[in-house]
XYZ file of C-alpha atoms in Angstrom:
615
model
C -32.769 26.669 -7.042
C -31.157 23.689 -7.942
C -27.403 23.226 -7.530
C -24.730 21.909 -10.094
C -22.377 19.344 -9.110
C -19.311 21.706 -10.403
C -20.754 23.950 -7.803
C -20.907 22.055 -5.273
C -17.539 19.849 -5.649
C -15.837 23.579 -5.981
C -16.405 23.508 -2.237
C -13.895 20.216 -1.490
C -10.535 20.222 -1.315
C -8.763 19.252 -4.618
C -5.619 16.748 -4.977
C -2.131 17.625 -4.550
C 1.202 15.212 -4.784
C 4.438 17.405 -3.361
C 7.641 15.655 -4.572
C 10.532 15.713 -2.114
C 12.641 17.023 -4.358
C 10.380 18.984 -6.215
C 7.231 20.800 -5.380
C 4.533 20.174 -7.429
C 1.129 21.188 -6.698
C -1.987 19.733 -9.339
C -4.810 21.767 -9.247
C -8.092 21.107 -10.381
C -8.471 22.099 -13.815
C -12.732 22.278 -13.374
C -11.972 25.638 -10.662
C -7.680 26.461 -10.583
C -8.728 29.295 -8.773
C -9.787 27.301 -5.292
C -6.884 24.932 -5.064
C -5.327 24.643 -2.001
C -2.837 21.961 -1.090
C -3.714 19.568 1.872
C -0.808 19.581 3.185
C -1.100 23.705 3.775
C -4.719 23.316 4.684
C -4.343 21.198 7.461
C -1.783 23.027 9.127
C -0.939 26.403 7.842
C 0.881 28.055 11.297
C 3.716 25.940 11.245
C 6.249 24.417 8.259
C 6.193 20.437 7.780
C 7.746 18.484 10.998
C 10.719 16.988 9.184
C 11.975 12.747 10.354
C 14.680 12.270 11.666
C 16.849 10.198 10.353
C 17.924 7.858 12.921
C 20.834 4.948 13.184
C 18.973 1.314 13.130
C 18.204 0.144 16.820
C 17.752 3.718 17.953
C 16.714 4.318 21.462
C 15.692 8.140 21.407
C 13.114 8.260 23.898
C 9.432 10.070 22.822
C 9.603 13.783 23.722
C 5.856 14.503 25.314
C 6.780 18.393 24.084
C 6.347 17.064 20.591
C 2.842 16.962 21.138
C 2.658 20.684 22.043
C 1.740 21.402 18.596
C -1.456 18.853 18.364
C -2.997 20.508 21.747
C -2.226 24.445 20.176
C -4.492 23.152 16.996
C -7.008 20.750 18.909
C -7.992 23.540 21.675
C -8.245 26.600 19.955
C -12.140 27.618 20.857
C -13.697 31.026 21.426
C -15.546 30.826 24.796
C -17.191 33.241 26.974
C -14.744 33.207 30.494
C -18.157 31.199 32.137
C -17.614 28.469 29.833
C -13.868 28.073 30.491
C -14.581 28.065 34.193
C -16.976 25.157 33.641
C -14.728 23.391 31.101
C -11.578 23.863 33.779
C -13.420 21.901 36.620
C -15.021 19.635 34.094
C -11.412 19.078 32.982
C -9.575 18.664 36.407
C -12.573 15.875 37.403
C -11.486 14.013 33.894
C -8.377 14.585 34.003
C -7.828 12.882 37.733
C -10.068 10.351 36.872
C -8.065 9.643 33.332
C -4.380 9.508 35.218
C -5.646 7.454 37.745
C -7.121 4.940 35.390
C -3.714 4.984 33.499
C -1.559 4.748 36.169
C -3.511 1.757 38.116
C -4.696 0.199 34.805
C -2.473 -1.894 33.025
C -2.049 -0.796 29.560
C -3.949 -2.830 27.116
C -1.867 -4.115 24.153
C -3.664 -2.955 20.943
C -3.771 -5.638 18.297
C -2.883 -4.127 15.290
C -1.067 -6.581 12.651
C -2.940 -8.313 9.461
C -1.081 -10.462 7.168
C -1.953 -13.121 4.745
C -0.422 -15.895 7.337
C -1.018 -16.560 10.537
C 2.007 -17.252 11.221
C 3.329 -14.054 9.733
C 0.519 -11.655 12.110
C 1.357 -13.901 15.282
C 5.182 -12.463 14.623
C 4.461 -9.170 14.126
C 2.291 -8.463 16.888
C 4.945 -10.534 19.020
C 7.024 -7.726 18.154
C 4.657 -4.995 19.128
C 4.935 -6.901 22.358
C 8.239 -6.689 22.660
C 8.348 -2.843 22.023
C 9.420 -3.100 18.824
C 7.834 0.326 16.210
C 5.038 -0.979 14.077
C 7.471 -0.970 10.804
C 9.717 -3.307 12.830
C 6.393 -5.730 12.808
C 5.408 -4.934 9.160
C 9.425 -5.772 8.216
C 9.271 -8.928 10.175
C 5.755 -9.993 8.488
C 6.760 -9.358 5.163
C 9.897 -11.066 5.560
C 7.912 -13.800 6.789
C 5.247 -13.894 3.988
C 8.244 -14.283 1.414
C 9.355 -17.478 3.251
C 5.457 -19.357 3.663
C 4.157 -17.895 0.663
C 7.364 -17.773 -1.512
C 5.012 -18.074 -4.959
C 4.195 -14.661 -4.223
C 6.496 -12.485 -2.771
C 10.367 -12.478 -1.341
C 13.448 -11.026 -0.951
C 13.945 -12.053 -4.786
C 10.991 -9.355 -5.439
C 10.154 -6.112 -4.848
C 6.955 -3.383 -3.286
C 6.311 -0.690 -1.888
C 5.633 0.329 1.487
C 2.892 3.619 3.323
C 3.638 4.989 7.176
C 1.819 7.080 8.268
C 2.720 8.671 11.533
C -0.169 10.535 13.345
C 2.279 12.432 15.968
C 3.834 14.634 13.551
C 0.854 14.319 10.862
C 3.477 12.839 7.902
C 2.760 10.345 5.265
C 5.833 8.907 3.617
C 5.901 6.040 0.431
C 9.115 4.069 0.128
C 9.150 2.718 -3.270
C 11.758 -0.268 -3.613
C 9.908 -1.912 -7.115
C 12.447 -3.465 -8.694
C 14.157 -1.985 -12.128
C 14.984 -2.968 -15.392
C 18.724 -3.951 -15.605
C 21.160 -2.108 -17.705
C 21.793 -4.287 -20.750
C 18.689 -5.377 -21.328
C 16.606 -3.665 -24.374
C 12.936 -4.189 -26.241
C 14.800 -6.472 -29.314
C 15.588 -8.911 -26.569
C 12.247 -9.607 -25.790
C 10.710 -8.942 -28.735
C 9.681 -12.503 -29.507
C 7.613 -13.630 -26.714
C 7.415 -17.277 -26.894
C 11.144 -17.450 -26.973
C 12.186 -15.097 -24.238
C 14.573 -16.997 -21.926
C 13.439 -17.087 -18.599
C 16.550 -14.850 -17.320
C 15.159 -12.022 -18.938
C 12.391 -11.678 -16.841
C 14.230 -11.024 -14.271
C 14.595 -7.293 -12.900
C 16.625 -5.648 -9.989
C 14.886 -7.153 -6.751
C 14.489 -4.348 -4.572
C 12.425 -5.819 -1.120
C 15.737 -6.380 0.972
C 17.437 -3.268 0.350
C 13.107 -1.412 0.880
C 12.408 -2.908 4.031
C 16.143 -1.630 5.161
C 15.578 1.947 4.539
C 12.543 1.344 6.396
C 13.974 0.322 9.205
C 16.665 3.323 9.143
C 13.815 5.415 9.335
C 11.514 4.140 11.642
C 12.976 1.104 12.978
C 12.894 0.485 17.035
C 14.775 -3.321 17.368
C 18.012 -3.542 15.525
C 17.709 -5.096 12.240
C 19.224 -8.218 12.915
C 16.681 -9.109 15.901
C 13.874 -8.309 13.083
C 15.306 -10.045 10.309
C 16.530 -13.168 12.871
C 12.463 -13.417 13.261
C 12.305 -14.023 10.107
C 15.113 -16.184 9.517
C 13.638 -18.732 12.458
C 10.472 -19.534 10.313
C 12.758 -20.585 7.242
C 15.409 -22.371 9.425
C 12.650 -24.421 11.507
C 9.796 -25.337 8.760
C 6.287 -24.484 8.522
C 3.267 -25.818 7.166
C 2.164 -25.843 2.812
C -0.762 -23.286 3.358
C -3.670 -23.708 1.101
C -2.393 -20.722 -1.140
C 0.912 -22.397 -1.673
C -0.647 -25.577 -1.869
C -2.565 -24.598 -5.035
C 0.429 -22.664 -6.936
C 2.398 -25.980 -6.356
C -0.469 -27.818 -7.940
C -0.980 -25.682 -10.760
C 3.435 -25.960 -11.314
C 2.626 -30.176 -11.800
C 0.965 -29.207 -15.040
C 3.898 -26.996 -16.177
C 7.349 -28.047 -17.733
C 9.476 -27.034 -14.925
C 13.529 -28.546 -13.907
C 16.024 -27.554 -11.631
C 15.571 -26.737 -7.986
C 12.071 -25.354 -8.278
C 11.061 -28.632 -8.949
C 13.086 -30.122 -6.435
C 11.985 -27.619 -3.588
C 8.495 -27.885 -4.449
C 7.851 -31.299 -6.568
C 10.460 -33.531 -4.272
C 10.658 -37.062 -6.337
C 7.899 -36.618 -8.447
C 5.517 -35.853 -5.236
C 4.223 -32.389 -5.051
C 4.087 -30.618 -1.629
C 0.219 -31.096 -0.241
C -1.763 -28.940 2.138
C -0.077 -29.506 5.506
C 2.966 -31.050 4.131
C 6.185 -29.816 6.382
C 9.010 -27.244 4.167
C 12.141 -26.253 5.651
C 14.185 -23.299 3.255
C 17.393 -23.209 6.114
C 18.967 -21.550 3.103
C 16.824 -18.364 2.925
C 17.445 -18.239 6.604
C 21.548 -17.810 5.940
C 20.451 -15.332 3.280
C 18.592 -13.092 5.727
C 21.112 -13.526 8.270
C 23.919 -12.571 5.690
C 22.445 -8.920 5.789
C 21.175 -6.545 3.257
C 25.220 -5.662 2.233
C 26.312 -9.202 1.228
C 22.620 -9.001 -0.951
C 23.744 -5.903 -2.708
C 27.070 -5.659 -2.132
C 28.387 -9.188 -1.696
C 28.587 -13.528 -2.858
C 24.507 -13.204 -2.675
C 24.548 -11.035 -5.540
C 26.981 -12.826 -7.569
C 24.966 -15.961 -6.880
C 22.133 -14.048 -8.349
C 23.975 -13.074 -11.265
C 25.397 -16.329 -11.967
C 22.208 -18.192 -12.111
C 20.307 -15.272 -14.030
C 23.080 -15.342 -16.732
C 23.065 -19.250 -16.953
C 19.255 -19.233 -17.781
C 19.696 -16.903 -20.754
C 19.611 -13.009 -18.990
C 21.907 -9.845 -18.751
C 20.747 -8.808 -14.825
C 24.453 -8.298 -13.616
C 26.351 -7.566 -10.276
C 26.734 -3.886 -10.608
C 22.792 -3.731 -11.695
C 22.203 -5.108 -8.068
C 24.981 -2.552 -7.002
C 23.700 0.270 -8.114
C 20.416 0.181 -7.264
C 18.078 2.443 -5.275
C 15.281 3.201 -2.890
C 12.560 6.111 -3.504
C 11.457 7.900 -0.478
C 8.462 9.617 -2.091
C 5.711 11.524 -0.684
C 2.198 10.172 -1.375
C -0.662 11.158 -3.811
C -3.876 12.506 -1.799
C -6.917 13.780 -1.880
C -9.717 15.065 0.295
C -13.498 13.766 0.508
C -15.484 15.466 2.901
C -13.424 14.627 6.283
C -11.277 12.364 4.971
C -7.931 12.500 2.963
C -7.123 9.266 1.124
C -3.218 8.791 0.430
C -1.610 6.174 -2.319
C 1.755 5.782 -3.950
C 2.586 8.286 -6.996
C 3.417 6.539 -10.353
C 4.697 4.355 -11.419
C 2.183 2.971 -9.052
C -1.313 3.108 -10.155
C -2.723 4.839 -7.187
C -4.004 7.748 -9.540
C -6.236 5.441 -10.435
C -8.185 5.175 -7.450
C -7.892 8.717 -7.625
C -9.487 8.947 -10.530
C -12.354 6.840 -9.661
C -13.509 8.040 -6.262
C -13.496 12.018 -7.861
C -15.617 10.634 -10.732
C -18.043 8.639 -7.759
C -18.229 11.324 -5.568
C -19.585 13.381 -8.084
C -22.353 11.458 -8.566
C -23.234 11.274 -5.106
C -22.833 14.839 -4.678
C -25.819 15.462 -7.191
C -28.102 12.164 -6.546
C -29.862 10.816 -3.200
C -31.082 7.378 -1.599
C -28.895 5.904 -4.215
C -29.977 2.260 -4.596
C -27.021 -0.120 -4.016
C -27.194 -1.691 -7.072
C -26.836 1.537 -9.455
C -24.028 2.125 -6.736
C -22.166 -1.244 -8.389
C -22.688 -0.107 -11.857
C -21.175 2.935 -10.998
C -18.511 1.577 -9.642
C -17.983 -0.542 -12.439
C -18.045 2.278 -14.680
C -15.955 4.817 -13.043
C -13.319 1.925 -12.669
C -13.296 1.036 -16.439
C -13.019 4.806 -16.793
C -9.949 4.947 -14.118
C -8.275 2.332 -15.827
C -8.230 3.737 -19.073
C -6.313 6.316 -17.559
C -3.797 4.161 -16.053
C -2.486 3.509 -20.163
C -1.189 7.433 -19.520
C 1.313 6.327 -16.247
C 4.779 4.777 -15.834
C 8.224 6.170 -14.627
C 8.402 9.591 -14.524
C 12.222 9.514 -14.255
C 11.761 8.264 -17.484
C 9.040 10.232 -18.868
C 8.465 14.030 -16.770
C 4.753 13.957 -18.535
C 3.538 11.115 -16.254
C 3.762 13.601 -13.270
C 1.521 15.947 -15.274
C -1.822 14.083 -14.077
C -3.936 17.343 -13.121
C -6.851 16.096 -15.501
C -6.441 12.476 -14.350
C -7.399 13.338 -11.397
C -9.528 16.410 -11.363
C -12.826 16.591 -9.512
C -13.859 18.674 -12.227
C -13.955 15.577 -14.346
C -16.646 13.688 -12.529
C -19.127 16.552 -13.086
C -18.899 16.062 -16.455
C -19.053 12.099 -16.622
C -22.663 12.695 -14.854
C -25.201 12.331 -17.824
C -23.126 9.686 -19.597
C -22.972 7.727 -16.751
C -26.538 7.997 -15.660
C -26.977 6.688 -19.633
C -24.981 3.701 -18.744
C -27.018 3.072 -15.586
C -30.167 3.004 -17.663
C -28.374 1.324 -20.566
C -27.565 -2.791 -20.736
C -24.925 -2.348 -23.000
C -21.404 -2.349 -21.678
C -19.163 0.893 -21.466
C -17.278 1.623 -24.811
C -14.149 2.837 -22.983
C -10.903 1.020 -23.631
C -9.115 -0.603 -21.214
C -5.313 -0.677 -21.903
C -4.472 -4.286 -21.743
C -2.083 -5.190 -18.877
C 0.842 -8.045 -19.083
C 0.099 -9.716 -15.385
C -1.897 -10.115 -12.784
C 0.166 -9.351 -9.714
C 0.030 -11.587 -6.867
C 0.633 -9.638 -3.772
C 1.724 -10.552 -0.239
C -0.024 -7.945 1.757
C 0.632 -6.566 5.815
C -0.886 -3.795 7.843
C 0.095 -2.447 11.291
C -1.369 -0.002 13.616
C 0.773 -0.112 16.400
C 0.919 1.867 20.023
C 3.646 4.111 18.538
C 1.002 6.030 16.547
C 2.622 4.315 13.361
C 0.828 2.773 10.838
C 2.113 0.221 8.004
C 0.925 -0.727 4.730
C 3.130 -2.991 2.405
C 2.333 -4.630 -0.526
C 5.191 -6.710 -1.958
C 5.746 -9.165 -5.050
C 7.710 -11.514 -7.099
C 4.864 -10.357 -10.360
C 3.531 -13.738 -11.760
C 3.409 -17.211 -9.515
C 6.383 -18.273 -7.986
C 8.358 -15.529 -10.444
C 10.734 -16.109 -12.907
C 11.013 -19.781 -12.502
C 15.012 -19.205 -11.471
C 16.151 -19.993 -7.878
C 19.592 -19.667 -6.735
C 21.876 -22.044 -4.531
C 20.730 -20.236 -1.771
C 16.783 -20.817 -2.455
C 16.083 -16.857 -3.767
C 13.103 -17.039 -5.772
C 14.225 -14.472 -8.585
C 10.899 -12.151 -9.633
C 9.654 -11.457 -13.426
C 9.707 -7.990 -13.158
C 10.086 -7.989 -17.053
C 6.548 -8.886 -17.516
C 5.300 -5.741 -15.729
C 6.607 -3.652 -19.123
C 4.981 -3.312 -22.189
C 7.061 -3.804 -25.827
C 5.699 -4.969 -29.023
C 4.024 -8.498 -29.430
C 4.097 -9.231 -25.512
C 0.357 -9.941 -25.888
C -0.992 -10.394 -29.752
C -4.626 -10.558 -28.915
C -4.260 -7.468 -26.917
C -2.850 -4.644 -29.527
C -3.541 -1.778 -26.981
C -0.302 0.038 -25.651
C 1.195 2.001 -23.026
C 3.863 3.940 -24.676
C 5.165 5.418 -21.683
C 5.265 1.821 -19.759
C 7.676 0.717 -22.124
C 10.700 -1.129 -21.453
C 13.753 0.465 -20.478
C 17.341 0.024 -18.809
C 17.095 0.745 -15.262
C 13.227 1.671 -15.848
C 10.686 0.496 -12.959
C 7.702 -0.554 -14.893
C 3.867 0.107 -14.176
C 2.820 -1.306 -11.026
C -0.373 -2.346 -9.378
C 1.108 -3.046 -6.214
C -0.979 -0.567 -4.008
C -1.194 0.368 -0.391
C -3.725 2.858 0.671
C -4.713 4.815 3.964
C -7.140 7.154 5.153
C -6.586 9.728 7.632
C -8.845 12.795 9.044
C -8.483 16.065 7.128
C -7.871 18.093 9.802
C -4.323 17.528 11.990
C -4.785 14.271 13.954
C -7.904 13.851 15.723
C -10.108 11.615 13.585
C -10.362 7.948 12.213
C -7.564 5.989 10.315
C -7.728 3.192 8.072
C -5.166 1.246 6.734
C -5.238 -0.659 3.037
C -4.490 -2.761 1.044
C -5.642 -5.295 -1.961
C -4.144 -8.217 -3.712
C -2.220 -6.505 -6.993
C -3.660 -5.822 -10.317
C -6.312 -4.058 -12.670
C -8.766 -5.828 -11.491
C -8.721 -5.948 -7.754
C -8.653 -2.542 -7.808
C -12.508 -2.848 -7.368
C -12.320 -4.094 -3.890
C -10.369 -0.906 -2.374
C -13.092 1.596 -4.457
C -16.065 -0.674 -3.090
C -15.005 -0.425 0.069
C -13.809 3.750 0.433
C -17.348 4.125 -1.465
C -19.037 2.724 1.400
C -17.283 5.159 3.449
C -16.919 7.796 2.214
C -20.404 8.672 0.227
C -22.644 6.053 1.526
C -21.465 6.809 5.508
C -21.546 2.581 6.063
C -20.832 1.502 9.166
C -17.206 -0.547 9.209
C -18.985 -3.676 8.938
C -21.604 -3.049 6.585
C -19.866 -2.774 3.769
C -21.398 -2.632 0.222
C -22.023 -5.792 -1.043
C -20.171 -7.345 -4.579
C -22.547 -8.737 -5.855
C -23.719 -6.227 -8.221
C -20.014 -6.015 -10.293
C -19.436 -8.271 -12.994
C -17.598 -11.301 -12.452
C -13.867 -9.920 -13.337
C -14.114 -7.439 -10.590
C -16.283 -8.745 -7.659
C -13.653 -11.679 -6.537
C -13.039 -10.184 -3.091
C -10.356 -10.583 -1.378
C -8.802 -7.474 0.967
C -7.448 -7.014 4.587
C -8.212 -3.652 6.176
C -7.749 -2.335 9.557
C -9.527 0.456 11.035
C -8.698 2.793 14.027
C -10.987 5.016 16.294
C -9.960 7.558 18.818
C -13.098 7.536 20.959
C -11.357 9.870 23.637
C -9.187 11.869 21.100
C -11.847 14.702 21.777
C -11.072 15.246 24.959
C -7.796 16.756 24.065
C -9.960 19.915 23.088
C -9.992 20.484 26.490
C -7.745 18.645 28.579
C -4.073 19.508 27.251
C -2.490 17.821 29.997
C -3.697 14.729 28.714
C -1.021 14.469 26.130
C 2.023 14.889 28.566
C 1.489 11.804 30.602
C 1.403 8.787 27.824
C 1.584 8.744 24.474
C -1.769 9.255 22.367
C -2.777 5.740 21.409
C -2.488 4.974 25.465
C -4.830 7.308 26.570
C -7.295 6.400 23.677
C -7.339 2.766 23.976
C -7.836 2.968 20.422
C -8.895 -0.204 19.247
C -7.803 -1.919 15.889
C -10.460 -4.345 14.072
C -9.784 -6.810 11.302
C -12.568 -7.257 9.311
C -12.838 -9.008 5.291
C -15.379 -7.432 2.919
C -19.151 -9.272 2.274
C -19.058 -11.951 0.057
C -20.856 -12.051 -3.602
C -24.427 -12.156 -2.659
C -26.144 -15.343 -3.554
């Protein structure tokens, strides 16, 4: 008897997004009778372990009791008494063999940082080193990335940040995407080509982000992280390629003012390998996150803004806030995938794995290229939905996404998608038309605190707004991330609810990922993440895919070279962590009172870039 895909699919777990201020549980429309959140389902004996809050440069020492709660759910087994006579000597040999090896070994340092500078990893892992928490090294290398790479991201931007920490099984998104400021409106901007380039400019949040990361997971004090930092501006580095080309491209653009003179000194723009020294960012980050908000910076920010034509003012930078969210997630078979709730467009990927996995669900041996044209499909499907997202403190229907990202919806999709597979025509859906193409600085950290990072931070388009201030802030164009009327002419779709708004954070394709197992913490983690916009979004999917449905090995990842040209340009950092000796804390519980977990695993963290286009 054959099976339907709704039928089988009714057997997985559907996704859930709990607010912290409001819980909100989306059930799958195809069977609302079998939802159950994750969150419950992984551990229903004991209520959420809540952070602590904790002063920056806290010392509390790790409390091996904490872990009392991973051995109750990790060693629960009905044996006959035999068996646990067996299992207790088989245990005591391990378990002296284990402790010796960890007292008499040296520990081995687990390299766990990826950036896109080397200069950037070698600091955060040098922080790792120096028993710093593995947001102290994602801080540091972001912080970093906005001073080498400062046509993509800075402290004049904005992101978002993922931590997962494995000890108490808690996922946390700190949002600190830039908003809209208060005076400006739609009629402003309403004719494009002569929008002064001060109105671009939103609220930059990344300062302010990275701070409230710290407060809650920080180890070093902030000013030994941000100092870090502050040494790479103050001493120089090296024009990377990436920069290298931005600059290029700026030579064939009217530009004035101190971009030009940073970047295009006399006439003579900056090479690859040419030396840059910005000693002023370096005062900025010293300065501290109060004089940003609080202080001259932001009056210096205001001054220059209002000079080039906008309305972002001092009480804009005042007042503005962090979001400590909770993340978007969903199970496939033993894995739970986790992204940032709108106004990120994590529901996206969402969206596309449910409508993938249903296909695999009801077909077998599928050949790798129908796999691409899937992919390509359910993507152009996801991203139609993403036309339906913004700020839901601005619009309470965003958060209403149950359809978006039902499983039931895959099912469904099966017979028009196995049409398309046999069909050369293109898929009629319509893609809402999107202002920019975000570049993204990007760092992940797996660290031996059981932490790990992923931040994705941005100024929006190359080198931002254009503006920078006395002090060398590259101010972001935020702006461009809304939608209003005549933005883009040849492209008359709309998102309504992306609209532009006072104090609104607009639409963002800055997205951080992770995987972690589905039940408590013994399993395999991955950390994500993928240069911003609609279109990379193809690299993440292509990559869980693998994963999750095909059951490819780390580093035989499916190939791009089936997807059409707009969404095969690969270009992604992922790291990946295995617990080869989490298993044995089925059995041995005394294993977790003598080091903490990622000690006695030796789990190891591997870097490893997706398979080119095929020739």
């Amino acid at each position: 008897m054959s099976v339907s895909a709704e039928t089988k699919l009714s057997k997985h777990l559907t996704c859930s997004y709990k607010s912290f201020g409001s819980s909100i549980e989306l059930a799958d429309v195809s069977s609302p009778d079998g939802f159950t959140s994750s969150h419950d389902d992984r551990d229903q004996s004991q209520d959420p372990v809540q952070l602590k809050e904790l002063p920056s440069g806290s010392q509390e020492p790790f409390e091996p009791t904490k872990l009392k709660e991973m051995d109750e759910q990790c060693c629960a087994l009905d044996t006959p008494v035999q068996v646990y006579a067996v299992s207790f000597i088989f245990a005591i040999g391990v378990t002296v063999a284990l402790v010796t090896e960890i007292y008499l070994t040296p520990l081995a340092f687990i390299k766990g940082v990826v950036s896109d500078h080397e200069r950037c990893t070698a600091l955060g892992e040098k922080v790792l080193q120096d028993r710093g928490s593995s947001v102290d090294a994602a801080i540091v290398a972001a912080l970093c990335l906005g001073i080498v790479h400062p046509h993509v991201s800075g402290v004049g931007g904005g992101g978002v940040m993922l931590v997962h920490d494995s000890r108490r099984n808690q996922t946390k998104v700190i949002n600190f995407q830039g908003s809209a400021p208060q005076a400006l409106t739609e009629d402003m901007v309403q004719n494009a080509s002569d929008v002064k380039a001060g109105l671009f400019v939103g609220v930059p949040g990344m300062l302010l982000g990275l701070h409230r990361a710290h407060r809650l997971y920080g180890s070093l004090s902030w000013d030994d992280v941000v100092s870090r930092a502050a040494d790479v501006a103050r001493e120089g580095f090296n024009v990377s390629q990436s920069l290298a080309a931005a600059i290029s491209q700026l030579e064939t653009e009217k530009i004035e003012g101190r971009l030009r003179d940073i970047f295009i000194p006399d006439g003579q723009a900056l090479k690859l390998g040419s030396y840059l020294r910005m000693p002023g960012l370096a005062e900025v980050l010293e300065a501290g996150f109060w004089n940003f908000y609080h202080g001259p910076i932001s009056e210096e920010m205001e001054k220059e803004v209002i000079a080039k034509g906008g309305v972002l003012t001092r009480e804009d930078i005042r007042d503005y806030s962090v979001e400590v969210q909770q993340p978007l997630e969903c199970r496939y078979n033993e894995h739970i995938i986790q992204v940032p709730p709108p106004p990120s467009a994590g529901v996206a990927l969402i969206a596309a794995l449910n409508i993938l996995e249903s296909l695999f669900v009801v077909e077998n041996n599928v050949a790798e290229n129908q796999t691409s044209r899937w992919i390509e499909e359910a993507l152009t499907r996801a991203l139609t939905m993403v036309g339906e997202l913004g700020d839901p403190n601005y619009n309470s229907s965003v958060t209403d996404f149950s359809a978006m990202i039902s499983k039931g919806q895959g099912a469904g999709l099966q017979q028009r998608m196995k049409d398309f597979q046999q069909s050369s025509h293109a898929s009629n859906s319509t893609i809402h038309r999107f202002p920019t193409e975000q570049l993204t600085g990007q760092v992940i950290v797996m660290g031996p605190d059981d932490l790990m990072v992923s931040v994705a931070s941005s100024l929006s388009r190359p080198f931002g707004s254009r503006i920078v201030t006395e002090s060398g802030i590259i101010l972001n164009s935020l702006i461009l991330d809304f939608f209003w009327p005549n933005q883009m002419r040849e492209h008359p779709q709309s998102n309504q609810k992306n609209s532009l708004e006072p104090g609104k954070r607009p639409l963002t394709f800055l997205m951080p990922a992770m995987m972690v197992p589905t039940w408590n913490k013994c399993g395999s983690y991955m950390a994500l993440s993928s240069s911003g916009g609609p279109n990379r979004l193809s690299e993440v999917t292509q990559m869980l895919v693998g994963l999750l449905f095909l059951h490819k090995e780390k580093n035989d990842t499916l190939s791009t070279g089936g997807l059409p040209p707009q969404l095969s340009n690969c270009k992604y950092d992922i790291l990946f962590k295995s617990h080869p000796r989490l298993v044995l804390l089925r059995v041995i519980v005394v294993l977790s009172w003598f080091s903490p977990i990622s000690h006695v695993s030796r789990g190891e963290c591997v870097a490893f870039p997706c398979n080119g286009p095929s020739s």
